[in-house]
Amino acid sequence: MVSVSPRLKDCLEDDELESVDPRFVLGFRSVSLGSSGYEEYETEDGSLQTVRPWSAGGSIANKKKRQLRQSNQRLERLDTFNYRTCADGDLFRLFELFPGTGTQPIEGRLDFEHSRSVERDYTCLSYCWETVERETDIICDGFRFPVTSNLLAALRCLRNKSHSLHIWIDQICINQDDLNERSHQVSIMQHIFSKAKDVIVWLGEEDDKSGKLCELARKMRRGDDSPKQSGTLKRILNPRQLQDAIQKLLQRPWFQRVWVVPEVALARFTIVQIGHDQISWDNFVRLIKDVPFPKTGGFDKQIALLGNPRQRIAIISQMSASQKEGLRHTDITTLLILAKGSKATEIRDFVFAFYGLTWLRTFPNYRISIELLYAEIIQLYVNSIRWDTSYSTLHGLTDEKRTQQLMSILYSAGALHQHHTLPSWIPDWTFSWHLAPVWCKTVANLATTSGKDEWSAGVRSDFRAGGNECGEFEIIEGLNGMHKLRVSAILLDVVLITSETTPASTPGGERDASMEPDSTLRYGRVFYRTGNGYIGIATPGVQAGDDIAVLLGGDVPVVLRECENHDAHTRAYKLLCETFLQDESVMHGEIARSGWTVAEEIVLI
């Protein structure tokens, strides 16, 4: 039997075969039995392999392999890129991403743009390095330029097949080895991101039903909760699948990176991209807004810790609304919550990342020591909040908000929560949140879309141990920039014993059953009993002889450890941590209201 093409005349009787069926024309490759008419390619072991046209699938795969090999060979022949200029003044670099498809090398060139008078439309890329190792390469200005694998994947998805794109990418547009240039570029980051036509958030390649999530987000309509609409959406992802997909999405590294906060907050318009799928930031927020996390049996970091993914998204969205309205409501409480809940390769970025979001104007310096940087920035904030009238006016600070921000500094600090050698009242940004907070809530107020600081009203705790009025709060000059802090405190009691389980009350001491801490607050903490019979929980490291104190204006009590002080008139202490007492009169301020006259000035060192 002869198999013939249905598109050719089926005739084998004509002597002029060539004129009837071109398959029989001499040289027609489909019937040549020799290999000389076929393409040959070199396999990995060096042998030659013939590409036969009837193996269509193999031919396509081999063609892609050959193209990839040729691309790699081209890259290997190129010299490594070196920055020949410095980005200074108001200048920054833009990467022009050339058109391309498939396995073609990512190729482009660098050019300068003016941060205050932008001439070209460009996009900023917000992504996660994931590693400092640059495992792969692109071509920049005709040279081989090492990049991380995650950036290469993003550029392949962003690249257009017909026209160039201008993109700002920190890994390419900043000479990361030049500390002076890095410092300067950070100082103008506000202009770079606010002048871009949009910011693309690259969450990574498609996985874990992320494509279905994007489809669902695009089909959601604001305010449409009709059964028909709900049924349509459920056919894309059922409720359990939706919960799991969102939880896995929020666990991606991008949500832990410190630089993503200003990158989105300063953007005119934000696009979330997963693989080749894109949705707007607003659609992304609506997608996760009302979907709860699946319940877990133990301590859930995605709900219990400050700076958890949902809270981060809520605060970033509010900060973005503030910037669009020309407001600067970003306060130290916000920055502490977000920064200590983030990760950064360069730990100075826990501070520098927020320079473009506040009115505090100091020049980033990557050569300064960590200890001095962290101490200086807190001193700057304390003095601005406490004494600078223009700062309070610009941030809309009432006396109550001013007190709340000052106290949030102390609750973010403590000698038991520090990696670096710092005064105990200075927060260490490298020490991330690891315990459920007592001093504030971890809720995500995703409903806030205005520029006002409405989210903070729902974040502050319900406790008012020290009342609403701040007492003394003054920085005292110290050696080498390591200053002390004078505060007003009611020294309440002394720790008698610590225990892994709830200790029994002392005779005559009353235990308030209504104030039992829940399992989330107890997680990771130890119990203690005081000389007067109070039962409390605190960070491990608290020991017998430590003092329990209420700071005037503070929301919750703190644990202090007395230190030697050369000033005989003032007692000096190390601040250890916040604490929770199982006593309503203490936690809700009755003790402070009745005993504020016995408050004394102490020094935290």
Short mmCIF file of N, CA and C in Angstrom, two decimals, residues 219-354:
data_model
loop_
_atom_site.label_atom_id
_atom_site.label_comp_id
_atom_site.label_asym_id
_atom_site.label_seq_id
_atom_site.Cartn_x
_atom_site.Cartn_y
_atom_site.Cartn_z
N LYS A 219 -11.52 38.54 36.65
CA LYS A 219 -12.96 38.40 36.46
C LYS A 219 -13.77 38.93 37.63
N MET A 220 -13.09 39.24 38.73
CA MET A 220 -13.81 39.82 39.86
C MET A 220 -14.22 41.24 39.53
N ARG A 221 -15.42 41.61 39.94
CA ARG A 221 -15.91 42.97 39.75
C ARG A 221 -16.18 43.59 41.11
N ARG A 222 -15.71 44.80 41.28
CA ARG A 222 -15.85 45.47 42.58
C ARG A 222 -17.32 45.53 43.01
N GLY A 223 -17.59 45.02 44.20
CA GLY A 223 -18.93 45.11 44.76
C GLY A 223 -19.92 44.11 44.21
N ASP A 224 -19.50 43.22 43.30
CA ASP A 224 -20.44 42.27 42.70
C ASP A 224 -20.37 40.96 43.47
N ASP A 225 -21.34 40.71 44.34
CA ASP A 225 -21.38 39.48 45.12
C ASP A 225 -22.59 38.63 44.79
N SER A 226 -23.11 38.80 43.57
CA SER A 226 -24.29 38.04 43.18
C SER A 226 -23.97 36.55 43.09
N PRO A 227 -24.98 35.67 43.34
CA PRO A 227 -24.74 34.23 43.27
C PRO A 227 -24.16 33.79 41.93
N LYS A 228 -24.63 34.43 40.85
CA LYS A 228 -24.13 34.07 39.52
C LYS A 228 -22.64 34.33 39.42
N GLN A 229 -22.22 35.51 39.92
CA GLN A 229 -20.81 35.86 39.88
C GLN A 229 -20.02 34.91 40.78
N SER A 230 -20.53 34.61 41.98
CA SER A 230 -19.83 33.71 42.89
C SER A 230 -19.67 32.34 42.28
N GLY A 231 -20.74 31.85 41.64
CA GLY A 231 -20.66 30.54 41.01
C GLY A 231 -19.63 30.50 39.89
N THR A 232 -19.53 31.58 39.13
CA THR A 232 -18.54 31.66 38.05
C THR A 232 -17.14 31.59 38.61
N LEU A 233 -16.91 32.32 39.68
CA LEU A 233 -15.58 32.34 40.27
C LEU A 233 -15.23 31.01 40.90
N LYS A 234 -16.21 30.35 41.49
CA LYS A 234 -15.94 29.06 42.14
C LYS A 234 -15.57 27.98 41.14
N ARG A 235 -16.00 28.18 39.90
CA ARG A 235 -15.62 27.19 38.89
C ARG A 235 -14.15 27.33 38.51
N ILE A 236 -13.57 28.48 38.77
CA ILE A 236 -12.14 28.67 38.53
C ILE A 236 -11.33 28.05 39.66
N LEU A 237 -11.68 28.41 40.90
CA LEU A 237 -11.05 27.84 42.09
C LEU A 237 -12.10 27.72 43.18
N ASN A 238 -12.24 26.54 43.76
CA ASN A 238 -13.18 26.41 44.87
C ASN A 238 -12.57 27.06 46.11
N PRO A 239 -13.36 27.31 47.16
CA PRO A 239 -12.85 28.05 48.33
C PRO A 239 -11.58 27.48 48.94
N ARG A 240 -11.50 26.15 49.03
CA ARG A 240 -10.29 25.56 49.63
C ARG A 240 -9.08 25.75 48.72
N GLN A 241 -9.27 25.56 47.43
CA GLN A 241 -8.18 25.78 46.49
C GLN A 241 -7.72 27.24 46.51
N LEU A 242 -8.69 28.16 46.63
CA LEU A 242 -8.37 29.58 46.67
C LEU A 242 -7.54 29.91 47.90
N GLN A 243 -7.92 29.39 49.06
CA GLN A 243 -7.16 29.61 50.28
C GLN A 243 -5.73 29.11 50.14
N ASP A 244 -5.58 27.89 49.66
CA ASP A 244 -4.25 27.29 49.54
C ASP A 244 -3.39 28.06 48.55
N ALA A 245 -3.99 28.45 47.41
CA ALA A 245 -3.23 29.15 46.37
C ALA A 245 -2.74 30.51 46.88
N ILE A 246 -3.60 31.25 47.61
CA ILE A 246 -3.21 32.55 48.13
C ILE A 246 -2.14 32.41 49.21
N GLN A 247 -2.30 31.42 50.07
CA GLN A 247 -1.31 31.21 51.12
C GLN A 247 0.07 30.91 50.52
N LYS A 248 0.12 30.07 49.50
CA LYS A 248 1.40 29.74 48.86
C LYS A 248 1.97 30.95 48.13
N LEU A 249 1.08 31.76 47.54
CA LEU A 249 1.55 32.95 46.84
C LEU A 249 2.19 33.93 47.82
N LEU A 250 1.56 34.12 48.98
CA LEU A 250 2.07 35.08 49.96
C LEU A 250 3.33 34.58 50.66
N GLN A 251 3.70 33.33 50.45
CA GLN A 251 4.94 32.81 51.01
C GLN A 251 6.13 33.01 50.07
N ARG A 252 5.89 33.59 48.91
CA ARG A 252 6.99 33.82 47.97
C ARG A 252 7.95 34.87 48.53
N PRO A 253 9.22 34.79 48.15
CA PRO A 253 10.24 35.66 48.76
C PRO A 253 9.98 37.15 48.61
N TRP A 254 9.28 37.58 47.56
CA TRP A 254 9.05 39.01 47.35
C TRP A 254 8.40 39.66 48.56
N PHE A 255 7.50 38.95 49.23
CA PHE A 255 6.74 39.53 50.34
C PHE A 255 7.59 39.71 51.60
N GLN A 256 8.82 39.25 51.59
CA GLN A 256 9.69 39.41 52.76
C GLN A 256 10.78 40.45 52.53
N ARG A 257 10.86 41.01 51.34
CA ARG A 257 11.96 41.90 50.98
C ARG A 257 11.66 43.33 51.43
N VAL A 258 12.65 44.00 52.00
CA VAL A 258 12.42 45.33 52.55
C VAL A 258 12.23 46.38 51.46
N TRP A 259 12.92 46.25 50.32
CA TRP A 259 12.85 47.29 49.30
C TRP A 259 11.51 47.33 48.58
N VAL A 260 10.71 46.27 48.66
CA VAL A 260 9.44 46.28 47.95
C VAL A 260 8.48 47.32 48.53
N VAL A 261 8.68 47.68 49.78
CA VAL A 261 7.78 48.64 50.43
C VAL A 261 7.81 49.99 49.72
N PRO A 262 8.98 50.66 49.61
CA PRO A 262 8.97 51.94 48.90
C PRO A 262 8.72 51.78 47.40
N GLU A 263 9.11 50.65 46.82
CA GLU A 263 8.94 50.47 45.38
C GLU A 263 7.47 50.51 44.98
N VAL A 264 6.61 49.92 45.80
CA VAL A 264 5.17 49.95 45.52
C VAL A 264 4.54 51.22 46.05
N ALA A 265 4.96 51.66 47.23
CA ALA A 265 4.35 52.85 47.84
C ALA A 265 4.57 54.10 47.00
N LEU A 266 5.68 54.18 46.27
CA LEU A 266 5.99 55.38 45.48
C LEU A 266 5.45 55.30 44.06
N ALA A 267 4.92 54.16 43.66
CA ALA A 267 4.54 53.95 42.26
C ALA A 267 3.26 54.70 41.90
N ARG A 268 3.20 55.18 40.64
CA ARG A 268 1.95 55.74 40.11
C ARG A 268 0.93 54.63 39.89
N PHE A 269 1.40 53.54 39.31
CA PHE A 269 0.53 52.41 38.99
C PHE A 269 1.36 51.14 39.14
N THR A 270 0.79 50.13 39.77
CA THR A 270 1.53 48.91 40.06
C THR A 270 0.86 47.72 39.39
N ILE A 271 1.67 46.90 38.74
CA ILE A 271 1.22 45.68 38.08
C ILE A 271 1.89 44.49 38.74
N VAL A 272 1.11 43.48 39.07
CA VAL A 272 1.65 42.25 39.64
C VAL A 272 1.78 41.23 38.52
N GLN A 273 2.97 40.68 38.34
CA GLN A 273 3.21 39.72 37.27
C GLN A 273 3.72 38.40 37.83
N ILE A 274 3.06 37.30 37.40
CA ILE A 274 3.47 35.95 37.75
C ILE A 274 3.61 35.18 36.45
N GLY A 275 4.83 34.83 36.09
CA GLY A 275 5.03 34.24 34.77
C GLY A 275 4.63 35.25 33.71
N HIS A 276 3.77 34.84 32.79
CA HIS A 276 3.30 35.76 31.74
C HIS A 276 1.96 36.41 32.11
N ASP A 277 1.42 36.10 33.29
CA ASP A 277 0.14 36.67 33.72
C ASP A 277 0.34 37.99 34.45
N GLN A 278 -0.56 38.95 34.20
CA GLN A 278 -0.50 40.24 34.86
C GLN A 278 -1.86 40.63 35.42
N ILE A 279 -1.86 41.23 36.62
CA ILE A 279 -3.06 41.84 37.19
C ILE A 279 -2.63 43.13 37.88
N SER A 280 -3.57 44.04 38.08
CA SER A 280 -3.24 45.29 38.76
C SER A 280 -3.09 45.03 40.26
N TRP A 281 -2.38 45.95 40.94
CA TRP A 281 -2.21 45.83 42.39
C TRP A 281 -3.56 45.87 43.10
N ASP A 282 -4.47 46.75 42.64
CA ASP A 282 -5.79 46.84 43.27
C ASP A 282 -6.55 45.52 43.15
N ASN A 283 -6.48 44.89 41.98
CA ASN A 283 -7.13 43.59 41.81
C ASN A 283 -6.49 42.53 42.70
N PHE A 284 -5.19 42.62 42.84
CA PHE A 284 -4.48 41.68 43.71
C PHE A 284 -4.94 41.83 45.16
N VAL A 285 -5.07 43.09 45.63
CA VAL A 285 -5.52 43.33 47.01
C VAL A 285 -6.95 42.84 47.20
N ARG A 286 -7.83 43.11 46.22
CA ARG A 286 -9.21 42.63 46.32
C ARG A 286 -9.26 41.10 46.35
N LEU A 287 -8.33 40.48 45.65
CA LEU A 287 -8.31 39.02 45.59
C LEU A 287 -8.08 38.41 46.96
N ILE A 288 -7.14 38.99 47.74
CA ILE A 288 -6.78 38.39 49.02
C ILE A 288 -7.54 38.99 50.20
N LYS A 289 -8.29 40.06 49.95
CA LYS A 289 -8.90 40.84 51.03
C LYS A 289 -9.78 40.00 51.95
N ASP A 290 -10.69 39.25 51.40
CA ASP A 290 -11.68 38.56 52.23
C ASP A 290 -11.44 37.05 52.30
N VAL A 291 -10.29 36.59 51.84
CA VAL A 291 -10.01 35.16 51.87
C VAL A 291 -9.14 34.85 53.08
N PRO A 292 -9.68 34.11 54.08
CA PRO A 292 -8.91 33.82 55.28
C PRO A 292 -7.86 32.74 55.02
N PHE A 293 -6.83 32.73 55.87
CA PHE A 293 -5.85 31.65 55.78
C PHE A 293 -6.48 30.36 56.30
N PRO A 294 -6.07 29.20 55.76
CA PRO A 294 -6.52 27.94 56.35
C PRO A 294 -6.06 27.85 57.80
N LYS A 295 -6.91 27.32 58.67
CA LYS A 295 -6.57 27.23 60.08
C LYS A 295 -5.49 26.17 60.30
N THR A 296 -4.53 26.52 61.16
CA THR A 296 -3.47 25.58 61.49
C THR A 296 -3.56 25.22 62.97
N GLY A 297 -2.92 24.12 63.34
CA GLY A 297 -3.01 23.66 64.71
C GLY A 297 -2.07 24.36 65.66
N GLY A 298 -0.97 24.94 65.15
CA GLY A 298 0.02 25.55 66.02
C GLY A 298 0.13 27.05 65.84
N PHE A 299 1.30 27.57 66.16
CA PHE A 299 1.58 29.00 66.06
C PHE A 299 1.71 29.37 64.59
N ASP A 300 0.87 30.26 64.11
CA ASP A 300 0.83 30.61 62.69
C ASP A 300 1.52 31.95 62.48
N LYS A 301 2.74 31.91 61.91
CA LYS A 301 3.51 33.14 61.69
C LYS A 301 2.83 34.09 60.72
N GLN A 302 2.05 33.55 59.79
CA GLN A 302 1.42 34.41 58.78
C GLN A 302 0.27 35.22 59.35
N ILE A 303 -0.08 34.97 60.60
CA ILE A 303 -1.14 35.73 61.25
C ILE A 303 -0.64 36.39 62.53
N ALA A 304 0.22 35.68 63.29
CA ALA A 304 0.57 36.11 64.64
C ALA A 304 1.68 37.13 64.70
N LEU A 305 2.57 37.19 63.70
CA LEU A 305 3.72 38.07 63.80
C LEU A 305 3.47 39.42 63.13
N LEU A 306 4.09 40.45 63.69
CA LEU A 306 4.04 41.77 63.05
C LEU A 306 4.73 41.71 61.69
N GLY A 307 4.21 42.49 60.75
CA GLY A 307 4.79 42.49 59.41
C GLY A 307 4.45 41.25 58.62
N ASN A 308 3.41 40.52 59.02
CA ASN A 308 3.00 39.34 58.25
C ASN A 308 2.52 39.79 56.87
N PRO A 309 2.46 38.88 55.88
CA PRO A 309 2.18 39.30 54.50
C PRO A 309 0.93 40.16 54.33
N ARG A 310 -0.17 39.80 54.98
CA ARG A 310 -1.39 40.58 54.81
C ARG A 310 -1.26 41.97 55.42
N GLN A 311 -0.64 42.04 56.58
CA GLN A 311 -0.45 43.34 57.21
C GLN A 311 0.48 44.21 56.37
N ARG A 312 1.52 43.61 55.82
CA ARG A 312 2.43 44.35 54.94
C ARG A 312 1.68 44.94 53.76
N ILE A 313 0.84 44.12 53.12
CA ILE A 313 0.10 44.58 51.94
C ILE A 313 -0.85 45.71 52.32
N ALA A 314 -1.50 45.58 53.49
CA ALA A 314 -2.42 46.63 53.94
C ALA A 314 -1.69 47.94 54.19
N ILE A 315 -0.53 47.88 54.86
CA ILE A 315 0.21 49.09 55.16
C ILE A 315 0.80 49.71 53.89
N ILE A 316 1.33 48.87 53.00
CA ILE A 316 1.89 49.37 51.74
C ILE A 316 0.80 50.07 50.93
N SER A 317 -0.40 49.50 50.89
CA SER A 317 -1.50 50.11 50.15
C SER A 317 -1.87 51.46 50.73
N GLN A 318 -1.89 51.56 52.06
CA GLN A 318 -2.19 52.85 52.70
C GLN A 318 -1.09 53.86 52.42
N MET A 319 0.17 53.41 52.48
CA MET A 319 1.30 54.30 52.20
C MET A 319 1.24 54.79 50.75
N SER A 320 0.85 53.90 49.84
CA SER A 320 0.73 54.28 48.43
C SER A 320 -0.34 55.36 48.25
N ALA A 321 -1.47 55.19 48.95
CA ALA A 321 -2.53 56.21 48.89
C ALA A 321 -2.04 57.54 49.44
N SER A 322 -1.24 57.50 50.51
CA SER A 322 -0.69 58.74 51.08
C SER A 322 0.18 59.46 50.07
N GLN A 323 1.05 58.72 49.39
CA GLN A 323 1.97 59.34 48.42
C GLN A 323 1.20 59.96 47.26
N LYS A 324 0.16 59.27 46.80
CA LYS A 324 -0.62 59.79 45.67
C LYS A 324 -1.37 61.06 46.04
N GLU A 325 -1.70 61.20 47.32
CA GLU A 325 -2.39 62.40 47.76
C GLU A 325 -1.42 63.48 48.22
N GLY A 326 -0.12 63.23 48.01
CA GLY A 326 0.89 64.21 48.37
C GLY A 326 1.12 64.32 49.86
N LEU A 327 0.75 63.27 50.61
CA LEU A 327 0.91 63.27 52.06
C LEU A 327 2.13 62.44 52.46
N ARG A 328 2.62 62.66 53.66
CA ARG A 328 3.74 61.88 54.17
C ARG A 328 3.42 61.42 55.59
N HIS A 329 2.51 60.46 55.68
CA HIS A 329 2.09 60.00 57.00
C HIS A 329 2.92 58.83 57.51
N THR A 330 3.94 58.43 56.77
CA THR A 330 4.75 57.29 57.18
C THR A 330 5.42 57.60 58.52
N ASP A 331 5.12 56.81 59.54
CA ASP A 331 5.67 57.08 60.87
C ASP A 331 6.62 55.98 61.30
N ILE A 332 7.28 56.19 62.42
CA ILE A 332 8.28 55.25 62.90
C ILE A 332 7.65 53.91 63.27
N THR A 333 6.41 53.89 63.74
CA THR A 333 5.73 52.63 64.05
C THR A 333 5.61 51.78 62.80
N THR A 334 5.17 52.41 61.70
CA THR A 334 5.04 51.72 60.43
C THR A 334 6.37 51.14 59.98
N LEU A 335 7.41 51.96 60.02
CA LEU A 335 8.71 51.54 59.52
C LEU A 335 9.29 50.41 60.36
N LEU A 336 9.08 50.45 61.66
CA LEU A 336 9.57 49.38 62.53
C LEU A 336 8.84 48.07 62.26
N ILE A 337 7.52 48.16 62.10
CA ILE A 337 6.73 46.96 61.84
C ILE A 337 7.18 46.31 60.53
N LEU A 338 7.33 47.13 59.49
CA LEU A 338 7.67 46.59 58.18
C LEU A 338 9.13 46.16 58.10
N ALA A 339 10.04 46.98 58.60
CA ALA A 339 11.46 46.69 58.45
C ALA A 339 11.87 45.45 59.24
N LYS A 340 11.44 45.36 60.50
CA LYS A 340 11.83 44.21 61.31
C LYS A 340 11.13 42.93 60.87
N GLY A 341 10.12 43.05 60.02
CA GLY A 341 9.46 41.88 59.47
C GLY A 341 9.97 41.54 58.08
N SER A 342 11.07 42.19 57.65
CA SER A 342 11.59 42.02 56.29
C SER A 342 12.95 41.35 56.31
N LYS A 343 13.43 41.10 55.10
CA LYS A 343 14.79 40.58 54.91
C LYS A 343 15.52 41.50 53.94
N ALA A 344 16.83 41.59 54.13
CA ALA A 344 17.65 42.41 53.24
C ALA A 344 19.06 41.84 53.22
N THR A 345 19.66 41.82 52.04
CA THR A 345 21.04 41.35 51.93
C THR A 345 21.98 42.33 52.61
N GLU A 346 21.75 43.62 52.41
CA GLU A 346 22.51 44.68 53.06
C GLU A 346 21.69 45.21 54.22
N ILE A 347 22.14 44.95 55.46
CA ILE A 347 21.31 45.25 56.63
C ILE A 347 21.14 46.75 56.88
N ARG A 348 21.94 47.58 56.25
CA ARG A 348 21.72 49.03 56.34
C ARG A 348 20.45 49.43 55.59
N ASP A 349 20.01 48.58 54.66
CA ASP A 349 18.81 48.89 53.90
C ASP A 349 17.54 48.84 54.74
N PHE A 350 17.59 48.24 55.93
CA PHE A 350 16.43 48.29 56.81
C PHE A 350 16.09 49.73 57.16
N VAL A 351 17.08 50.60 57.09
CA VAL A 351 16.88 52.03 57.32
C VAL A 351 16.79 52.79 56.00
N PHE A 352 17.74 52.53 55.10
CA PHE A 352 17.84 53.32 53.86
C PHE A 352 16.64 53.13 52.94
N ALA A 353 15.99 51.97 53.00
CA ALA A 353 14.87 51.70 52.09
C ALA A 353 13.74 52.70 52.26
N PHE A 354 13.65 53.34 53.43
CA PHE A 354 12.50 54.21 53.72
C PHE A 354 12.82 55.70 53.58
#
